[in-house]
Short mmCIF file of C-alpha atoms and ligand atoms in Angstrom, two decimals:
data_model
loop_
_atom_site.label_atom_id
_atom_site.label_comp_id
_atom_site.label_asym_id
_atom_site.label_seq_id
_atom_site.Cartn_x
_atom_site.Cartn_y
_atom_site.Cartn_z
CA MET A 147 58.48 67.53 -287.17
CA SER A 148 60.53 70.53 -285.03
CA VAL A 149 63.88 72.12 -286.77
CA GLU A 150 65.98 73.46 -284.48
CA PHE A 151 68.65 76.46 -285.04
CA GLU A 152 71.64 78.03 -284.23
CA ALA A 153 73.48 81.14 -284.68
CA VAL A 154 76.69 81.29 -286.84
CA ILE A 155 78.51 85.11 -285.50
CA GLY A 156 81.47 86.85 -286.73
CA LEU A 157 82.46 90.11 -284.96
CA GLU A 158 84.20 93.08 -286.42
CA ILE A 159 85.88 95.50 -283.95
CA HIS A 160 87.28 98.76 -284.71
CA ILE A 161 89.34 99.92 -282.02
CA GLN A 162 90.55 103.86 -282.58
CA LEU A 163 94.54 103.81 -281.42
CA SER A 164 95.04 106.64 -279.11
CA THR A 165 98.48 108.39 -280.42
CA ALA A 166 98.29 112.08 -280.49
CA SER A 167 98.38 112.80 -284.04
CA LYS A 168 97.02 111.06 -287.05
CA ALA A 169 98.20 108.17 -288.41
CA PHE A 170 99.71 109.39 -291.75
CA SER A 171 99.85 113.51 -290.96
CA SER A 172 100.95 115.17 -287.90
CA ASP A 173 97.71 116.42 -286.99
CA SER A 174 96.28 116.03 -283.84
CA ALA A 175 93.90 113.29 -282.47
CA ALA A 176 92.50 114.56 -279.54
CA TYR A 177 88.99 114.15 -278.63
CA GLY A 178 86.69 116.49 -278.38
CA ALA A 179 87.76 119.49 -280.21
CA MET A 180 85.93 122.26 -282.54
CA PRO A 181 84.45 120.80 -285.76
CA ASN A 182 86.92 120.68 -288.41
CA THR A 183 90.11 122.26 -286.51
CA GLN A 184 92.33 119.22 -286.41
CA VAL A 185 92.38 118.92 -290.43
CA SER A 186 95.06 119.77 -292.52
CA PRO A 187 95.40 119.32 -296.38
CA VAL A 188 97.28 115.87 -295.41
CA SER A 189 94.30 114.74 -293.76
CA LEU A 190 92.11 116.07 -297.15
CA ALA A 191 94.22 114.40 -299.62
CA HIS A 192 95.36 117.88 -302.01
CA PRO A 193 97.11 117.71 -304.77
CA GLY A 194 101.61 117.66 -303.66
CA THR A 195 100.41 116.28 -300.20
CA LEU A 196 102.11 113.06 -298.70
CA PRO A 197 100.99 110.70 -296.22
CA ARG A 198 103.59 109.25 -293.67
CA HIS A 199 103.28 106.20 -291.52
CA ASN A 200 102.45 107.02 -287.71
CA ARG A 201 104.88 104.88 -286.05
CA LYS A 202 103.33 105.14 -282.75
CA ALA A 203 100.15 103.69 -284.20
CA VAL A 204 102.47 100.83 -285.98
CA GLU A 205 103.86 100.27 -282.56
CA LEU A 206 99.96 99.72 -280.42
CA ALA A 207 98.91 97.72 -283.50
CA MET A 208 101.31 95.21 -282.93
CA LYS A 209 100.92 95.42 -279.35
CA MET A 210 96.97 94.58 -279.91
CA GLY A 211 98.69 91.28 -282.09
CA LEU A 212 100.79 89.74 -279.48
CA ALA A 213 98.40 89.99 -277.24
CA LEU A 214 95.75 88.17 -279.22
CA ASN A 215 98.06 86.02 -280.41
CA CYS A 216 98.58 86.43 -284.00
CA GLU A 217 101.77 86.28 -286.15
CA ILE A 218 102.85 89.51 -287.12
CA THR A 219 103.51 90.51 -291.11
CA ARG A 220 106.60 92.04 -291.95
CA GLU A 221 105.88 93.24 -295.39
CA ASN A 222 103.08 95.56 -295.05
CA ARG A 223 101.87 97.81 -297.89
CA TYR A 224 98.81 99.86 -298.00
CA SER A 225 96.11 100.39 -300.06
CA ARG A 226 93.19 103.26 -301.30
CA LYS A 227 89.97 101.37 -300.95
CA ASN A 228 87.46 103.77 -303.33
CA TYR A 229 84.10 104.93 -302.33
CA PHE A 230 82.06 107.77 -302.71
CA TYR A 231 80.28 109.41 -299.36
CA ALA A 232 79.93 112.41 -297.65
CA ASP A 233 82.54 111.85 -294.54
CA LEU A 234 85.36 110.57 -296.48
CA PRO A 235 87.16 114.02 -297.83
CA LYS A 236 89.35 111.88 -299.66
CA GLY A 237 87.23 110.09 -302.03
CA TYR A 238 89.49 106.96 -300.47
CA GLN A 239 90.61 105.16 -296.85
CA ILE A 240 94.39 104.14 -296.77
CA THR A 241 93.82 100.90 -295.35
CA GLN A 242 95.66 97.37 -295.13
CA PHE A 243 94.02 94.75 -297.84
CA ASP A 244 95.95 92.31 -298.63
CA THR A 245 98.44 92.78 -295.97
CA PRO A 246 97.17 92.50 -292.76
CA LEU A 247 99.53 93.83 -289.95
CA CYS A 248 98.56 90.68 -287.91
CA THR A 249 96.51 87.18 -289.07
CA GLY A 250 95.19 84.03 -287.03
CA GLY A 251 95.02 84.58 -283.19
CA PHE A 252 92.09 83.80 -280.80
CA VAL A 253 91.14 85.33 -277.58
CA ASN A 254 89.41 82.97 -275.40
CA ILE A 255 86.16 83.77 -274.01
CA LYS A 256 84.27 83.17 -270.62
CA PRO A 257 80.55 83.80 -271.19
CA LYS A 258 78.25 83.92 -268.25
CA THR A 259 75.76 81.20 -269.89
CA GLY A 260 76.98 78.07 -271.81
CA ASN A 261 80.78 77.00 -272.44
CA PRO A 262 84.45 79.18 -272.12
CA GLY A 263 86.45 78.75 -275.67
CA LYS A 264 88.37 80.26 -278.27
CA VAL A 265 87.32 81.73 -281.06
CA ARG A 266 89.68 82.27 -283.41
CA LEU A 267 90.50 85.57 -285.60
CA ILE A 268 91.24 85.96 -288.95
CA ARG A 269 92.67 89.07 -289.08
CA ILE A 270 93.62 92.50 -287.17
CA HIS A 271 94.79 95.27 -290.13
CA MET A 272 94.94 99.44 -289.58
CA GLU A 273 93.79 101.79 -291.19
CA GLU A 274 91.77 105.51 -290.80
CA ASP A 275 88.79 106.56 -289.82
CA THR A 276 86.78 108.78 -291.62
CA GLY A 277 85.45 111.99 -290.42
CA LYS A 278 81.53 111.89 -288.21
CA SER A 279 78.27 113.14 -289.79
CA MET A 280 76.08 114.40 -287.59
CA HIS A 281 72.11 113.88 -288.79
CA ASP A 282 70.51 116.31 -285.36
CA GLN A 283 72.30 119.08 -284.81
CA ASP A 284 70.60 121.18 -287.62
CA LEU A 285 67.48 121.07 -288.93
CA ASN A 286 67.87 121.42 -292.48
CA ASP A 287 71.37 119.80 -292.85
CA SER A 288 73.87 117.55 -292.14
CA LEU A 289 76.84 118.51 -290.63
CA ILE A 290 79.80 116.72 -291.00
CA ASP A 291 83.34 116.99 -288.44
CA TYR A 292 86.67 115.20 -290.02
CA ASN A 293 88.31 116.28 -287.26
CA ARG A 294 88.36 112.14 -286.33
CA ALA A 295 89.01 111.65 -290.26
CA GLY A 296 92.94 110.19 -290.42
CA THR A 297 92.71 109.00 -287.03
CA PRO A 298 94.84 105.50 -287.08
CA LEU A 299 92.51 102.55 -286.41
CA ILE A 300 92.59 98.91 -285.96
CA GLU A 301 89.86 96.46 -286.73
CA VAL A 302 90.07 92.86 -285.52
CA VAL A 303 87.87 90.64 -287.59
CA THR A 304 86.52 87.11 -286.25
CA GLU A 305 86.00 83.47 -287.86
CA PRO A 306 82.11 82.86 -287.79
CA ASP A 307 83.26 81.15 -284.45
CA ILE A 308 80.86 82.39 -281.92
CA ARG A 309 77.10 81.35 -281.50
CA THR A 310 75.26 83.25 -278.98
CA GLY A 311 74.90 87.07 -277.29
CA ASP A 312 76.68 86.35 -274.44
CA GLU A 313 79.45 84.70 -276.33
CA ALA A 314 80.07 88.03 -278.34
CA TYR A 315 79.34 89.64 -274.65
CA ALA A 316 82.23 87.92 -273.29
CA PHE A 317 84.89 88.34 -276.29
CA VAL A 318 83.91 92.18 -276.47
CA THR A 319 84.09 92.69 -272.86
CA GLU A 320 88.10 90.83 -272.94
CA ILE A 321 88.65 93.04 -276.57
CA ARG A 322 88.02 96.00 -274.34
CA ARG A 323 89.66 94.69 -271.49
CA LEU A 324 92.96 93.89 -273.42
CA VAL A 325 93.51 97.26 -275.11
CA ARG A 326 92.78 98.89 -271.51
CA TYR A 327 95.59 96.95 -269.91
CA LEU A 328 97.31 97.45 -272.87
CA ASP A 329 97.04 101.13 -273.02
CA ILE A 330 95.76 101.79 -276.65
CA CYS A 331 92.48 102.85 -276.90
CA ASP A 332 90.57 103.94 -273.77
CA GLY A 333 88.17 101.18 -275.00
CA ASN A 334 84.97 103.44 -274.69
CA MET A 335 82.18 102.72 -277.18
CA GLU A 336 79.60 105.63 -276.62
CA GLU A 337 82.14 107.94 -277.74
CA GLY A 338 82.70 105.66 -280.39
CA SER A 339 86.50 104.69 -279.90
CA LEU A 340 85.35 100.58 -279.40
CA ARG A 341 82.98 100.21 -281.77
CA CYS A 342 81.38 96.46 -282.65
CA ASP A 343 79.74 95.21 -286.06
CA ALA A 344 78.04 92.29 -285.87
CA ASN A 345 77.48 89.42 -288.43
CA ILE A 346 74.75 87.22 -287.58
CA SER A 347 72.91 84.08 -289.88
CA ILE A 348 71.57 81.47 -288.95
CA ARG A 349 71.47 77.74 -290.00
CA PRO A 350 69.93 74.29 -288.79
CA LYS A 351 72.04 72.35 -285.68
CA GLY A 352 74.37 70.69 -287.20
CA SER A 353 74.75 72.20 -290.39
CA LYS A 354 77.95 72.87 -291.80
CA ASP A 355 76.74 75.07 -293.86
CA PHE A 356 76.51 78.60 -293.55
CA GLY A 357 73.48 80.81 -293.92
CA THR A 358 73.06 84.46 -295.14
CA LYS A 359 74.85 86.76 -293.03
CA VAL A 360 72.81 90.01 -291.84
CA GLU A 361 75.50 92.57 -290.19
CA VAL A 362 74.07 95.02 -287.28
CA LYS A 363 75.92 98.49 -287.13
CA ASN A 364 75.39 101.26 -284.20
CA MET A 365 75.59 99.26 -280.83
CA ASN A 366 76.80 101.74 -278.77
CA SER A 367 77.72 99.29 -275.60
CA ILE A 368 78.81 95.55 -274.87
CA SER A 369 75.21 94.87 -273.68
CA ASN A 370 73.90 96.41 -276.61
CA VAL A 371 75.49 94.21 -278.87
CA LYS A 372 74.03 91.61 -277.32
CA ARG A 373 70.62 92.48 -277.47
CA ALA A 374 70.55 93.70 -280.92
CA ILE A 375 72.31 89.93 -281.55
CA ASP A 376 69.51 87.98 -279.68
CA HIS A 377 67.26 90.13 -281.17
CA GLU A 378 68.53 89.18 -284.82
CA ILE A 379 68.49 85.10 -283.62
CA VAL A 380 64.77 85.82 -283.31
CA ARG A 381 63.88 88.10 -285.98
CA GLN A 382 65.90 85.20 -288.43
CA THR A 383 64.09 82.26 -287.21
CA GLU A 384 61.08 83.92 -287.43
CA ILE A 385 61.66 84.11 -290.72
CA VAL A 386 62.95 80.74 -291.85
CA LEU A 387 59.98 78.85 -289.70
CA GLY A 388 57.25 81.26 -292.11
CA GLY A 389 59.07 79.63 -294.94
CA GLY A 390 60.57 82.71 -295.92
CA LYS A 391 64.07 83.23 -296.83
CA VAL A 392 66.81 85.46 -294.77
CA GLU A 393 68.25 88.43 -296.85
CA GLY A 394 72.12 90.14 -297.41
CA GLU A 395 71.23 93.12 -295.19
CA THR A 396 72.88 96.13 -293.39
CA ARG A 397 70.79 96.97 -290.49
CA GLY A 398 70.59 99.25 -287.48
CA PHE A 399 70.53 98.85 -283.95
CA ASN A 400 67.65 100.46 -281.82
CA ALA A 401 68.09 100.76 -278.43
CA VAL A 402 65.11 102.12 -277.56
CA SER A 403 63.05 98.86 -279.29
CA GLY A 404 66.11 96.45 -278.60
CA SER A 405 65.33 95.89 -282.62
CA THR A 406 67.19 95.81 -285.75
CA PHE A 407 66.50 97.78 -288.81
CA SER A 408 67.22 97.47 -292.53
CA MET A 409 69.69 99.94 -293.61
CA ARG A 410 70.71 98.91 -296.49
CA LYS A 411 70.36 95.61 -299.17
CA LYS A 412 73.71 94.29 -300.32
CA GLU A 413 73.10 94.80 -304.08
CA LEU A 414 75.52 93.04 -305.31
CA VAL A 415 79.60 93.21 -303.71
CA ASN A 416 80.94 97.05 -302.85
CA ASP A 417 83.45 97.97 -305.74
CA TYR A 418 86.10 99.42 -303.59
CA ARG A 419 88.44 99.52 -306.47
CA TYR A 420 91.45 98.33 -303.38
CA PHE A 421 95.41 99.68 -305.63
CA PRO A 422 98.55 100.17 -303.45
CA GLU A 423 98.33 103.17 -302.38
CA PRO A 424 101.53 104.59 -303.93
CA ASP A 425 102.61 107.69 -301.54
CA LEU A 426 103.36 104.94 -299.00
CA PRO A 427 106.01 102.57 -299.04
CA PRO A 428 105.86 99.70 -297.74
CA LEU A 429 106.20 98.90 -294.21
CA LEU A 430 109.05 97.00 -293.09
CA LEU A 431 109.04 94.76 -290.24
CA THR A 432 111.76 92.82 -288.37
CA ASP A 433 112.28 90.38 -286.03
CA LYS A 434 114.19 93.39 -283.47
CA ASP A 435 110.50 95.82 -284.35
CA ILE A 436 108.43 93.05 -282.98
CA GLU A 437 111.08 91.87 -280.00
CA ALA A 438 111.27 95.60 -279.19
CA VAL A 439 107.10 95.89 -277.97
CA ARG A 440 107.09 92.73 -276.76
CA HIS A 441 109.06 93.89 -274.59
CA LEU A 442 106.70 97.21 -274.12
CA MET A 443 104.02 94.69 -272.91
CA PRO A 444 102.29 94.96 -269.49
CA GLU A 445 101.14 91.40 -268.32
CA LEU A 446 97.89 90.27 -269.30
CA PRO A 447 94.93 89.99 -267.13
CA GLU A 448 94.79 86.29 -267.91
CA VAL A 449 99.16 85.35 -267.11
CA LEU A 450 97.90 87.68 -263.52
CA TYR A 451 94.41 85.56 -263.33
CA ASN A 452 96.04 82.83 -263.13
CA ARG A 453 98.44 83.70 -260.29
CA PHE A 454 96.13 84.81 -258.32
CA THR A 455 93.97 81.72 -258.43
CA GLU A 456 97.55 79.59 -258.97
CA THR A 457 99.48 81.36 -256.54
CA TYR A 458 97.65 83.11 -254.15
CA GLY A 459 95.23 80.49 -254.40
CA LEU A 460 92.61 82.79 -254.61
CA SER A 461 88.63 81.97 -255.69
CA GLU A 462 88.13 82.86 -259.50
CA TYR A 463 85.61 85.00 -258.01
CA ASP A 464 88.38 86.85 -256.68
CA SER A 465 90.33 86.64 -259.22
CA GLY A 466 88.39 87.80 -261.43
CA VAL A 467 87.73 91.09 -259.47
CA LEU A 468 91.12 91.66 -259.22
CA THR A 469 92.34 91.15 -262.79
CA ASP A 470 89.35 93.47 -264.31
CA ASP A 471 91.18 96.09 -265.01
CA LYS A 472 95.24 97.01 -264.83
CA HIS A 473 94.82 99.55 -262.00
CA THR A 474 93.59 97.24 -259.51
CA ALA A 475 95.66 94.17 -260.69
CA LEU A 476 98.72 96.41 -260.25
CA TYR A 477 97.43 97.70 -257.22
CA PHE A 478 96.75 93.89 -255.09
CA GLU A 479 100.42 92.58 -257.07
CA ASN A 480 101.90 95.50 -254.82
CA LEU A 481 100.16 95.20 -251.74
CA VAL A 482 101.12 91.32 -251.85
CA LYS A 483 105.04 92.45 -252.13
CA TYR A 484 103.36 93.56 -247.74
CA THR A 485 101.56 90.80 -246.39
CA GLY A 486 101.29 87.17 -247.09
CA ASN A 487 97.00 87.07 -246.59
CA PHE A 488 96.29 87.20 -249.56
CA LYS A 489 92.49 86.79 -248.82
CA ALA A 490 92.07 89.25 -246.64
CA ALA A 491 94.41 90.99 -248.59
CA ALA A 492 92.10 90.35 -251.80
CA ASN A 493 88.97 91.33 -249.25
CA TRP A 494 90.46 94.88 -248.92
CA LEU A 495 90.88 95.36 -251.94
CA THR A 496 87.42 93.36 -253.46
CA VAL A 497 84.84 95.24 -250.59
CA VAL A 498 86.94 97.59 -248.26
CA VAL A 499 88.77 99.84 -250.57
CA ARG A 500 86.71 99.30 -253.67
CA GLY A 501 83.19 100.42 -251.54
CA TYR A 502 85.18 103.67 -250.51
CA LEU A 503 86.28 104.50 -254.31
CA ASN A 504 81.93 104.16 -255.09
CA GLU A 505 81.31 105.87 -252.63
CA ASN A 506 83.26 108.65 -252.82
CA ALA A 507 83.12 108.59 -257.42
CA ILE A 508 87.22 108.35 -257.49
CA GLN A 509 89.61 105.96 -259.03
CA LEU A 510 91.84 103.81 -257.71
CA GLU A 511 94.89 105.91 -259.40
CA ASP A 512 93.05 108.57 -257.22
CA PHE A 513 92.76 106.44 -253.99
CA PRO A 514 95.38 107.89 -251.60
CA LEU A 515 96.33 105.17 -249.54
CA GLN A 516 99.67 103.07 -250.41
CA PRO A 517 99.22 99.19 -250.46
CA GLU A 518 101.64 99.10 -247.99
CA LYS A 519 99.31 100.54 -245.78
CA ILE A 520 96.38 98.31 -246.13
CA ALA A 521 99.30 95.01 -245.49
CA GLN A 522 99.69 96.71 -241.93
CA ILE A 523 95.69 97.13 -241.28
CA ILE A 524 95.77 93.86 -242.00
CA ALA A 525 98.83 92.62 -240.06
CA LEU A 526 97.68 94.23 -237.02
CA ILE A 527 93.88 92.46 -236.98
CA ASP A 528 95.90 89.16 -237.91
CA LYS A 529 97.84 89.95 -234.67
CA GLY A 530 93.89 90.26 -232.75
CA ILE A 531 95.50 94.06 -232.14
CA ILE A 532 91.69 95.71 -233.74
CA SER A 533 89.18 93.54 -234.65
CA HIS A 534 87.76 93.78 -238.76
CA SER A 535 85.50 95.54 -238.20
CA ALA A 536 86.77 98.14 -236.35
CA ALA A 537 89.92 98.55 -238.26
CA ALA A 538 87.24 98.61 -241.88
CA GLN A 539 85.04 101.09 -240.85
CA GLN A 540 86.65 103.59 -238.22
CA LEU A 541 90.11 103.06 -238.47
CA PHE A 542 90.44 102.76 -242.55
CA PRO A 543 88.44 106.03 -242.98
CA GLU A 544 90.62 107.83 -241.00
CA LEU A 545 93.47 106.41 -242.36
CA VAL A 546 92.08 107.72 -246.07
CA LYS A 547 91.96 111.28 -244.52
CA THR A 548 95.12 111.61 -242.68
CA PRO A 549 97.53 109.45 -244.79
CA VAL A 550 100.80 110.88 -243.04
CA LEU A 551 99.49 108.93 -240.04
CA SER A 552 99.82 105.23 -238.97
CA PRO A 553 97.68 102.52 -237.98
CA GLU A 554 98.89 102.19 -234.67
CA GLU A 555 99.17 106.16 -233.82
CA LEU A 556 95.60 106.01 -235.09
CA ILE A 557 94.61 102.93 -233.46
CA LYS A 558 95.88 104.72 -230.14
CA LYS A 559 94.77 108.21 -231.05
CA LEU A 560 90.39 106.47 -231.73
CA ASN A 561 90.96 103.94 -228.77
CA LEU A 562 90.43 101.02 -231.46
CA ALA A 563 92.67 98.92 -229.64
CA GLN A 564 90.98 95.53 -228.63
CA ASP A 565 93.01 95.38 -225.57
CA ALA A 566 90.06 94.70 -222.74
CA GLY A 567 92.46 92.71 -220.03
CA GLU A 568 90.87 88.97 -219.40
CA ASP A 569 89.29 90.45 -216.40
CA ALA A 570 87.48 92.53 -217.86
CA ILE A 571 86.26 90.01 -220.71
CA GLU A 572 85.69 87.74 -218.08
CA ALA A 573 83.32 90.04 -216.43
CA PHE A 574 81.55 90.70 -219.64
CA ALA A 575 81.17 86.89 -220.37
CA ASP A 576 79.53 86.20 -216.67
CA GLU A 577 77.44 89.33 -217.15
CA VAL A 578 76.80 87.41 -221.08
CA ILE A 579 76.19 84.25 -219.64
CA ALA A 580 73.62 85.12 -216.55
CA LYS A 581 71.24 87.24 -219.17
CA PHE A 582 70.90 84.20 -221.34
CA PRO A 583 70.41 81.11 -219.10
CA GLU A 584 68.32 79.07 -221.53
CA LYS A 585 70.84 79.72 -224.25
CA VAL A 586 73.08 78.09 -221.96
CA GLU A 587 71.05 75.47 -221.47
CA GLU A 588 70.25 74.72 -225.10
CA TYR A 589 74.51 74.67 -225.37
CA ARG A 590 74.76 72.75 -223.49
CA ASN A 591 72.40 69.88 -224.39
CA GLY A 592 74.77 70.09 -228.05
CA LYS A 593 73.90 73.22 -229.66
CA SER A 594 77.26 74.62 -230.00
CA GLY A 595 76.48 76.51 -232.85
CA LEU A 596 74.91 79.38 -230.27
CA LEU A 597 79.27 79.47 -228.88
CA GLY A 598 79.26 83.26 -231.63
CA MET A 599 76.29 84.44 -230.34
CA PHE A 600 77.79 84.06 -226.75
CA VAL A 601 81.10 85.52 -228.52
CA GLY A 602 78.83 88.66 -230.44
CA GLU A 603 77.43 89.86 -226.78
CA VAL A 604 80.78 90.08 -225.41
CA MET A 605 82.19 92.15 -228.10
CA LYS A 606 79.26 94.37 -227.74
CA LEU A 607 79.18 95.07 -224.39
CA SER A 608 83.56 95.59 -225.03
CA LYS A 609 82.79 98.04 -227.26
CA GLY A 610 84.74 95.85 -229.87
CA LYS A 611 87.78 96.11 -227.32
CA ALA A 612 87.55 92.28 -226.22
CA ASP A 613 89.69 90.07 -228.50
CA PRO A 614 87.40 87.77 -230.07
CA ARG A 615 89.29 85.01 -230.02
CA LYS A 616 90.30 85.30 -226.11
CA THR A 617 86.93 85.95 -225.52
CA ASN A 618 85.86 82.90 -227.56
CA ASP A 619 88.19 80.55 -225.19
CA LEU A 620 86.95 81.88 -222.22
CA ILE A 621 83.59 80.90 -223.19
CA ARG A 622 83.29 78.14 -224.12
CA LYS A 623 85.47 77.25 -221.45
CA LYS A 624 83.10 78.30 -218.90
CA LEU A 625 80.29 76.61 -220.71
CA GLU A 626 81.97 73.54 -220.81
CA GLY A 627 83.82 73.79 -217.75
P1 ADP B 933 82.41 91.24 -295.99
O1 ADP B 933 83.27 90.32 -297.06
O2 ADP B 933 81.16 90.86 -296.83
O3 ADP B 933 83.23 91.92 -295.23
P2 ADP B 933 83.61 88.64 -294.75
O4 ADP B 933 83.94 87.66 -294.88
O5 ADP B 933 85.05 89.24 -294.49
O6 ADP B 933 82.11 89.50 -294.90
O7 ADP B 933 83.71 88.28 -293.16
C1 ADP B 933 83.33 89.24 -292.14
C2 ADP B 933 82.93 88.71 -290.46
O8 ADP B 933 81.58 87.92 -291.13
C3 ADP B 933 83.78 88.11 -289.78
O9 ADP B 933 83.92 87.96 -288.64
C4 ADP B 933 83.46 86.81 -290.54
O10 ADP B 933 83.93 85.12 -289.78
C5 ADP B 933 82.00 86.69 -290.73
N1 ADP B 933 81.17 85.96 -290.99
C6 ADP B 933 81.42 85.36 -292.64
N2 ADP B 933 80.10 84.61 -293.09
C7 ADP B 933 79.18 84.42 -291.91
C8 ADP B 933 78.19 83.82 -292.03
N3 ADP B 933 77.77 83.24 -292.73
N4 ADP B 933 77.41 84.13 -290.77
C9 ADP B 933 77.81 85.07 -289.55
N5 ADP B 933 79.04 85.50 -289.83
C10 ADP B 933 79.59 85.57 -290.91
MG1 MG B 934 82.85 93.71 -293.68
#
């Protein structure tokens, strides 16, 4: 008898909020400064210092909660989570314990394999980050940089609704896309501004009970989150099939070997001795505060995606690519203010413009052409004034170099217009027909797909100056007439 297993996965995602100063002090929260230069007595909780709420951090955290369909808590209190660790200079972390800022909520995911679905959230709470230990900088000692200590974080905790590595991949990708849309975090996993811990257990398929979970940490990319989960599922399944028991523990992930390794066993439950933070007043939020933040929210990718597919009639693929990041979506929205040819607009942005950006390693924010110019090119193609290939390969790169000129001026300057006269097209057509007598025969015997070949040959002879539609009509007349 063989038992099939399924995985049960819950994720905890730490998101560093991109505020100028720390969560409870005016120290700079900027990344990359000289170690230990952004640490005031407040960040160290020296006697006599007092923490203060950073309003901006609360605003950014609320944005995430609203984007994830959460309920926002009106009466927020902070607690002290006490533990001893070298990277925690205060000996405790200020965190939200029993009143997380956001509760409930969900994220819609579309995993690469399996079905689209909802991942429910348990909570999002605010807290402060720790410092950073570095074990590989010095031969004998571990070094510590306290600059990060006290920077604002939110932690998103999911229900154990995730079942596969692909689903986790889709979830974290969606979270990263959202924090970038909302401009609350750069979403950079390598630098640690977005960190994901995965809780994984397995159970016989069909069972309602949960198995013992293992928490895996230290994945520095989204694909490593998936790899760690996939590996952990295999490892746990093998243990159970071999008659063993999965041990509750914290494991790390080795990206080189693709496997997880034991870091520490979960002995008894950690005793953090939570108690209310005595130095901070409760943070009270009113409906008005919440509405004010809602007012600051940009359009979310899901809303844009639905508009792109439904209103503009774009494919799911195109809509996905266009809403992948906010700048592309906004550029597209501006572009379709000037053209009704949505499909061409999508192609230009996702193929021609994107190709240019990739080749030149620049960001769309730094792209010099205004959307209106791209719309003008599309109109010129639609009117038959220039061919698509001449527009994409010759006009476009020149226009990027000299955006002050209009597309029309450049078409003239580069002699790109499809302005071959009827007579010229007719002469080319006759030439092509004379050159391929067997193909003419085949066409007349019913192989009508050959028409495109004849048109292509005329286009070549005309060096792109023949209007393809006119050429098409003319050749058909000649072959059939
Ligand atoms: P802990 O107290 O150990 O941090 P929590 O109950 O707070 O555990 O849950 C942390 C995360 O682990 C959540 O995302 C939750 O969905 C997930 N989780 C809880 N139990 C399991 C389980 N048996 N298997 C997989 N994930 C789990
Ligand atoms: Mg936990």
